[in-house]
Every structure is written in C-alpha cells, then in structure tokens.
mmCIF file of C-alpha atoms in Angstrom:
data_model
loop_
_atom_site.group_PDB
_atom_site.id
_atom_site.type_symbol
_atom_site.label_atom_id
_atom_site.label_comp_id
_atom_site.label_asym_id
_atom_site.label_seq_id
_atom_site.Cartn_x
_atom_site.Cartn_y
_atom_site.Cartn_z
ATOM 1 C CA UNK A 1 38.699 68.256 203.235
ATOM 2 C CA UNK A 2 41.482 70.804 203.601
ATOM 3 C CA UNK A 3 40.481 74.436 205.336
ATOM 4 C CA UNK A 4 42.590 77.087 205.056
ATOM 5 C CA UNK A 5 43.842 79.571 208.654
ATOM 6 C CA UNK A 6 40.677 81.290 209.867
ATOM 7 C CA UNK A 7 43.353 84.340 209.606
ATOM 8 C CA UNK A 8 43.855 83.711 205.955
ATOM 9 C CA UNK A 9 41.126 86.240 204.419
ATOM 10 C CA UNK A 10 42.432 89.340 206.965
ATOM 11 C CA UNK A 11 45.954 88.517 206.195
ATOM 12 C CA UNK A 12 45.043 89.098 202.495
ATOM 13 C CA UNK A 13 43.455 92.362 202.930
ATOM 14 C CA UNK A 14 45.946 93.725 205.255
ATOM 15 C CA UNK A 15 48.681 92.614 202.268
ATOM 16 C CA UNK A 16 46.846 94.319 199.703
ATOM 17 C CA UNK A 17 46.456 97.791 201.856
ATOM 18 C CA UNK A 18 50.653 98.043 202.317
ATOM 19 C CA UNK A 19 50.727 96.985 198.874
ATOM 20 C CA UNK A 20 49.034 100.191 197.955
ATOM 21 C CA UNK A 21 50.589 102.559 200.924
ATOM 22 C CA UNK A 22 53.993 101.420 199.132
ATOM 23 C CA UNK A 23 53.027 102.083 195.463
ATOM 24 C CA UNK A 24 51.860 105.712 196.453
ATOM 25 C CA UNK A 25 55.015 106.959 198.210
ATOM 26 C CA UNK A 26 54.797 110.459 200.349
ATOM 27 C CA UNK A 27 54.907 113.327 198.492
ATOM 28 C CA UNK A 28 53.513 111.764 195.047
ATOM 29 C CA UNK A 29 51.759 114.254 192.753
ATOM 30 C CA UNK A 30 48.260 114.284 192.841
ATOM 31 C CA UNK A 31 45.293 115.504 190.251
ATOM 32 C CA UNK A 32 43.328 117.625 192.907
ATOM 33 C CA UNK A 33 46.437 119.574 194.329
ATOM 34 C CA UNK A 34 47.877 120.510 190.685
ATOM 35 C CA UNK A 35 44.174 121.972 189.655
ATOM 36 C CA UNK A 36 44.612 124.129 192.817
ATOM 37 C CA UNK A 37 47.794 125.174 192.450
ATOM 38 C CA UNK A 38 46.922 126.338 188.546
ATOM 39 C CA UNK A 39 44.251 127.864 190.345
ATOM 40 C CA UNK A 40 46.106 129.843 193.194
ATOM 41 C CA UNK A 41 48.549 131.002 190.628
ATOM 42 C CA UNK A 42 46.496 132.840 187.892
ATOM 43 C CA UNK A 43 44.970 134.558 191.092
ATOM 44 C CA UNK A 44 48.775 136.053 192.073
ATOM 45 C CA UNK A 45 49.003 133.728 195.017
ATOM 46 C CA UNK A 46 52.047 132.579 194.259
ATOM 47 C CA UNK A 47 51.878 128.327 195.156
ATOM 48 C CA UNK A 48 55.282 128.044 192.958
ATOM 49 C CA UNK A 49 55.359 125.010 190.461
ATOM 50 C CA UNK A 50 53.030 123.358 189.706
ATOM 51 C CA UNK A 51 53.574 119.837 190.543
ATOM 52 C CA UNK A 52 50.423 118.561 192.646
ATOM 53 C CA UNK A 53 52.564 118.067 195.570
ATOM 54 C CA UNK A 54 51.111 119.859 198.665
ATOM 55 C CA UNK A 55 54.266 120.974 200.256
ATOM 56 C CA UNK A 56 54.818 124.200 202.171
ATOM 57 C CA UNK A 57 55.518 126.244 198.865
ATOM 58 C CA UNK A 58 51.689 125.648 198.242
ATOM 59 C CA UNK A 59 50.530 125.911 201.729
ATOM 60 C CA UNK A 60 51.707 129.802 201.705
ATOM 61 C CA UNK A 61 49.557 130.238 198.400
ATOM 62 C CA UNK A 62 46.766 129.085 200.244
ATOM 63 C CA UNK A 63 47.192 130.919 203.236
ATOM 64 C CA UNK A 64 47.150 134.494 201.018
ATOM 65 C CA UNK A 65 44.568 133.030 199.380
ATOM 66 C CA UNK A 66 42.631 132.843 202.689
ATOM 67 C CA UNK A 67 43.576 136.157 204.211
ATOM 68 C CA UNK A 68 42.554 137.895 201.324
ATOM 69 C CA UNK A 69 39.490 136.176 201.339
ATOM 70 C CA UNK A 70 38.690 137.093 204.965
ATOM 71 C CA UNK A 71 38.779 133.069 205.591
ATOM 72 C CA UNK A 72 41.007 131.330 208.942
ATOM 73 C CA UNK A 73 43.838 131.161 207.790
ATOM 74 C CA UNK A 74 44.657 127.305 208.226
ATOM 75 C CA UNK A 75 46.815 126.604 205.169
ATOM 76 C CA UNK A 76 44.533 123.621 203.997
ATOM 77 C CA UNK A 77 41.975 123.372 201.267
ATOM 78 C CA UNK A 78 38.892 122.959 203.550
ATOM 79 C CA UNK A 79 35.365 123.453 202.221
ATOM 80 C CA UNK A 80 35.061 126.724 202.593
ATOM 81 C CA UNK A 81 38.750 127.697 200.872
ATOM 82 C CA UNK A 82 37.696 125.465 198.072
ATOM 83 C CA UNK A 83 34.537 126.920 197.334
ATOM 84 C CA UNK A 84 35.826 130.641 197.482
ATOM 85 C CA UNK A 85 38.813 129.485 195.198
ATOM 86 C CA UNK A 86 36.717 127.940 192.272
ATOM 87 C CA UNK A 87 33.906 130.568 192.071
ATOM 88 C CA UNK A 88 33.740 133.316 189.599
ATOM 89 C CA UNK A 89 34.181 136.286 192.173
ATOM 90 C CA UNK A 90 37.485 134.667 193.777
ATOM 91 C CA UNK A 91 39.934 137.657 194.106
ATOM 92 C CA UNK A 92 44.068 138.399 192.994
ATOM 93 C CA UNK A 93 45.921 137.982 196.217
ATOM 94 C CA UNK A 94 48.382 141.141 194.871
ATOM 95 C CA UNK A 95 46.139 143.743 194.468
ATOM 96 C CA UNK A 96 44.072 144.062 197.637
ATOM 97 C CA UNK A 97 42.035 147.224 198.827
ATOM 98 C CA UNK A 98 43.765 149.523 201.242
ATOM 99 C CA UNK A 99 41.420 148.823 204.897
ATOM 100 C CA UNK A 100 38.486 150.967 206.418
ATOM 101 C CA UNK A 101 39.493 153.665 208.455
ATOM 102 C CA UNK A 102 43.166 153.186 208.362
ATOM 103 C CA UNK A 103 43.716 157.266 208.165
ATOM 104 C CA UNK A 104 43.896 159.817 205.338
ATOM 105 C CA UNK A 105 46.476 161.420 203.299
ATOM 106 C CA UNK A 106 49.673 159.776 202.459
ATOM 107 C CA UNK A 107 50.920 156.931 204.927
ATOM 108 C CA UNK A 108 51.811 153.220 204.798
ATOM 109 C CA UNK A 109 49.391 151.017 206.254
ATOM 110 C CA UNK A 110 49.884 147.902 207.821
ATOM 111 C CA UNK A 111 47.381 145.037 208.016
ATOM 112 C CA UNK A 112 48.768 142.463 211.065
ATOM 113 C CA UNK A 113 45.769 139.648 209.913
ATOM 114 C CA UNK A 114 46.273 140.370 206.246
ATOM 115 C CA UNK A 115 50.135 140.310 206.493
ATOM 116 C CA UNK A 116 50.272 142.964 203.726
ATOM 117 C CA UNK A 117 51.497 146.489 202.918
ATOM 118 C CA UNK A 118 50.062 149.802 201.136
ATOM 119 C CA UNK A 119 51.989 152.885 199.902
ATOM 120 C CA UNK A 120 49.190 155.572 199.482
ATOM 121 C CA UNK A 121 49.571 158.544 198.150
ATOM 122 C CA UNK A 122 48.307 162.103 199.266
ATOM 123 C CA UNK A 123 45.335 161.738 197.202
ATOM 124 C CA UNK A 124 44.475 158.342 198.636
ATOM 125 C CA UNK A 125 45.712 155.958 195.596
ATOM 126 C CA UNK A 126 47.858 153.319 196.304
ATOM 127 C CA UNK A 127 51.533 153.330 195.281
ATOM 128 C CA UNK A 128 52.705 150.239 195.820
ATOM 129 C CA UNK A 129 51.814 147.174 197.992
ATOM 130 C CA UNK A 130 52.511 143.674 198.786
ATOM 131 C CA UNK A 131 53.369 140.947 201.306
ATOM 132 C CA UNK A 132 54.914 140.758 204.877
ATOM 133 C CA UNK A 133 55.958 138.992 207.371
ATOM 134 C CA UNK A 134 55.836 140.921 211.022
ATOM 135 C CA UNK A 135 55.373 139.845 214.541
ATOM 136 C CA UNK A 136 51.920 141.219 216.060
ATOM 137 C CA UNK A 137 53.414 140.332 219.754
ATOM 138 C CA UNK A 138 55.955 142.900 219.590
ATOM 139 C CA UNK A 139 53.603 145.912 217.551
ATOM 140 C CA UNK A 140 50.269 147.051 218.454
ATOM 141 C CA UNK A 141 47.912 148.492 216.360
ATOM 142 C CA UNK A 142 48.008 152.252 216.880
ATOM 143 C CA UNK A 143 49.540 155.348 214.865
ATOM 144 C CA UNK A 144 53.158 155.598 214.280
ATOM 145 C CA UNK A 145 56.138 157.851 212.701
ATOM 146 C CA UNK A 146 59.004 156.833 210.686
ATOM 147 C CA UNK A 147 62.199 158.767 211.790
ATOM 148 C CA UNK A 148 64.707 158.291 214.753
ATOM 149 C CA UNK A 149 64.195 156.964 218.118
ATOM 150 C CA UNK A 150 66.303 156.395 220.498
ATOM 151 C CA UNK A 151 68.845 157.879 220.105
ATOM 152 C CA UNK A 152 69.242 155.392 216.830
ATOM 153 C CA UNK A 153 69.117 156.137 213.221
ATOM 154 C CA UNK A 154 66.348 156.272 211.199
ATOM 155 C CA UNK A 155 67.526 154.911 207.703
ATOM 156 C CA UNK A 156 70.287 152.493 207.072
ATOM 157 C CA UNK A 157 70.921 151.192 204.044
ATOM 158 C CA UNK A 158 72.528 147.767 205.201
ATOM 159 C CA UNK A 159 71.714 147.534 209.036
ATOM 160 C CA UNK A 160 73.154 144.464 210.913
ATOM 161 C CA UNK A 161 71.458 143.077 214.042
ATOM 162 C CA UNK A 162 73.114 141.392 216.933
ATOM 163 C CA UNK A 163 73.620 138.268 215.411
ATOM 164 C CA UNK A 164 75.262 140.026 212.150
ATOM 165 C CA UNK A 165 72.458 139.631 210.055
ATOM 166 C CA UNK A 166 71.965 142.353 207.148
ATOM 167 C CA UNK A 167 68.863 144.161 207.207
ATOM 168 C CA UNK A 168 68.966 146.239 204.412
ATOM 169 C CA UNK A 169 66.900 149.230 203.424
ATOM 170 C CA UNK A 170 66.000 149.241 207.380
ATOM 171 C CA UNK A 171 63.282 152.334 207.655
ATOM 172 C CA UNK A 172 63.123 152.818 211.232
ATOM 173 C CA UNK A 173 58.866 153.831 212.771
ATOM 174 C CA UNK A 174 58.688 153.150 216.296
ATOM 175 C CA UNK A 175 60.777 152.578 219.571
ATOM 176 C CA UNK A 176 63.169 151.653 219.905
ATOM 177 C CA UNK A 177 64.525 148.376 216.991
ATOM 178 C CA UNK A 178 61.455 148.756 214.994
ATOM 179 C CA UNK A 179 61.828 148.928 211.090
ATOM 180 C CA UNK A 180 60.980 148.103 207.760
ATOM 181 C CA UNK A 181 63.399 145.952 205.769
ATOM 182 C CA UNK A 182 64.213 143.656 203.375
ATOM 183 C CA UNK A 183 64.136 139.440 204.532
ATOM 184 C CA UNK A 184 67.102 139.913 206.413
ATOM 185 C CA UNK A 185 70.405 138.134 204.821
ATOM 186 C CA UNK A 186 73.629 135.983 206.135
ATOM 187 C CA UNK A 187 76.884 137.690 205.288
ATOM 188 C CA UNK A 188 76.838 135.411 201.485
ATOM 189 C CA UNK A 189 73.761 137.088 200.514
ATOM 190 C CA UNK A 190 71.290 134.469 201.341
ATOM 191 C CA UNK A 191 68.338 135.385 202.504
ATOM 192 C CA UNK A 192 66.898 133.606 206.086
ATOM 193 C CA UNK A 193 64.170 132.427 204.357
ATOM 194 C CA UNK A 194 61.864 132.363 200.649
ATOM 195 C CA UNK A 195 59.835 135.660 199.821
ATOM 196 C CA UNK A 196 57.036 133.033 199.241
ATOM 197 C CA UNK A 197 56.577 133.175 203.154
ATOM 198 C CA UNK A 198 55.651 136.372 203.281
ATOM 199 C CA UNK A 199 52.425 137.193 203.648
ATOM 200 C CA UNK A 200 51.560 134.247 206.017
ATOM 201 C CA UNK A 201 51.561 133.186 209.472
ATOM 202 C CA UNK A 202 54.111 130.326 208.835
ATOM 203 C CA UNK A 203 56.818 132.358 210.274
ATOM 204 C CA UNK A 204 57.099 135.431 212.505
ATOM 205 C CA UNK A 205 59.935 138.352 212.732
ATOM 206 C CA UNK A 206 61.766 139.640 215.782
ATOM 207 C CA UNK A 207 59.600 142.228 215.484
ATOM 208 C CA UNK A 208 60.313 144.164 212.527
ATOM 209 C CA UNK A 209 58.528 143.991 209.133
ATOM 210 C CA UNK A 210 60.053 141.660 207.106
ATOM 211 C CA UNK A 211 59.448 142.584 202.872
ATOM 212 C CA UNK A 212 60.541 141.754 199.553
ATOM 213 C CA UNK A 213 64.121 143.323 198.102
ATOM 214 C CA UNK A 214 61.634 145.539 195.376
ATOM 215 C CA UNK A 215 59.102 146.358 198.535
ATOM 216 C CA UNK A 216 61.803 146.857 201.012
ATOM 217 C CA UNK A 217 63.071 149.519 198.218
ATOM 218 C CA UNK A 218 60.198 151.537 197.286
ATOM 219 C CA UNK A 219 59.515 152.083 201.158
ATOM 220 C CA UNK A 220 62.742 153.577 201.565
ATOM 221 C CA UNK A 221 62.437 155.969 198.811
ATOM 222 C CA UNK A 222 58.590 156.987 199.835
ATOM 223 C CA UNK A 223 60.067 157.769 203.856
ATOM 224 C CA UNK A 224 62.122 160.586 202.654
ATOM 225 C CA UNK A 225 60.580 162.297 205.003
ATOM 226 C CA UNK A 226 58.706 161.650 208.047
ATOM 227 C CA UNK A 227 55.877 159.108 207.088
ATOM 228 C CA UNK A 228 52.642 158.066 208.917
ATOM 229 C CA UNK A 229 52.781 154.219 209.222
ATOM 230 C CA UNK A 230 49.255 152.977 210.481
ATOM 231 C CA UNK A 231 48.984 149.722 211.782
ATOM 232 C CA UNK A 232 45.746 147.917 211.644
#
C-alpha cells in the first residue's frame, strides 16, 4: 500500500494560504473601507475618493473625524471611531463649535488637540474656520497679539524662510518667526504637502500655523489691525 509524505497535508495548506496572500495584492479595494469613506465624506471629513483603499488620504479623514469627536486620535477605525461614525448624532468635521473659555470679543482661536481655526466676530459668531497644521512644541497655550516683533514685520504677503520657501499671506502673532500662513510653497508653486493633512497630527510645522490658500486669506484680511489670537 502506497502512503503519501507525513508533510503532505501541511504542505497543502501552506500552498493554499500564499495562494490567497497573492490573489489579494496590497492595497486592493475593500467593501468595509469604501462604506467608511462614503461615510467620512458626507460628514465634511474629507477621506478623498472613494476607492476602499485605506491609504493616508483616508487616514487624515479619520483623524478629523476623531478630534472632532473628542476620540485619540490614532488614524484607524477602532471600535470606538466606528461606533461614533455610524450613529445618528455623528458630527460635520467643518463646522465645529468655537471652545470653552477661549476669551470674548473678536479674536482667532486656536485649538492645538483639535488642529483647527475660528474667526469670531465682536459679537461672538464665527467668521470663518477650518483646519491646521501647527507645532504645539514650539507654541504654548497662552494669549497672544498679531503685529510686529522683533524688530520683523508683521504682514507679508509672500514671505520666504531660510530655505526659500514662500509663505504667503504670513500674519505674524508672537516672537519672534511666529505666523499664520498659507502651506508653504517651492519656488514652482507647489505646495510642501496636500491641504488634506491639515487638521491632523500626521505632520507638524516649524512652528508656524500652517492653513489652506482661502483660510490663509481671510486671516489676513480679519488682522487689519491688531488681533487677539488665543491659543487653547
């Protein structure tokens, strides 16, 4: 009577496994990811196409998601994330409520664990807000004033740092390099990096806060004059 290997039975299975690693290559689309990203995007948190591939792009959507939601901020779809994003009181990640005690009167408030912005008004409604990318290292929360320091202007329309980068609409509020701007730009026009990373940990500035081109612009025209900047 013939037998066959005492290895035959293992080497089957272990044929069958790469057989399946290889048919579902990295990257492939998948069901659950696309629902999110539908999700993530009728709630403003911008997770770009939607192609159930969980790359970066969708990573940042989650992370808004999260920090609007007062959830870690972890990028992933854990249990709690997923629960928060399918339920019927899940928020917009655009329109967020200006933070307690953050002052009165008109200002711009920062939020360093929210990575967002607020333009309010001197009767306390908001005038514009949105994401941004800043460096909590190099600014701590406190009371600030837009204007010169320094000896160094306050507003330049097209300021270039030391390694000839164009920060434009640069809105200068604390000692000494510190500004608003937009996501600074090579000498083509290019920005450094995708709007979609701001409002996210997955990068960090040299300090400075780091905003969209239509962001960047309405904080320039509301610091026409001095301007309380509170960051929180």
């Amino acid at each position: 009577m013939n037998r066959r290997p005492a290895f035959w039975a293992p080497t089957l299975v272990l044929a069958f496994i790469a057989s399946v690693l290889l048919a579902t290559p990295a990257g492939a689309s998948e069901p659950w990811v696309e629902r999110a990203q539908q999700r993530l995007n009728a709630l403003r948190c911008d997770s770009g196409p939607v192609d159930g591939v969980m790359g970066r792009h969708t990573r940042s959507a989650i992370h808004r998601f999260q920090s609007r939601h007062g959830l870690a901020q972890t990028g992933e779809l854990n249990d709690a994330t997923r629960q928060r994003l399918y339920s019927a009181t899940a928020k917009r990640c655009d329109l967020r409520p200006v933070p307690a005690r953050s002052g009165t009167g008109r200002r711009i408030v920062l939020s360093q664990r929210q990575n967002w912005v607020w333009l309010v008004g001197p009767a306390g409604g908001v005038v514009a807000q949105g994401p941004m990318i800043d460096n909590p290292a190099e600014v701590s929360p406190g009371t600030y004033r837009s204007g010169s320091y320094c000896g160094r202007a306050g507003r330049i329309a097209a300021n270039r740092s030391y390694n000839r980068l164009i920060l434009r609409n640069f809105v200068r509020w604390a000692p000494c390099g510190i500004g608003f701007h937009r996501v600074p730009q090579y000498e083509s026009g290019a920005q450094i990096h995708a709007d979609w990373l701001l409002g996210t940990n997955l990068d960090r500035s040299a300090g400075c806060i780091r905003l969209t081109r239509g962001l960047s612009r309405r904080i320039w025209d509301f610091t026409t004059t001095r301007t309380t900047v509170r960051v929180k």
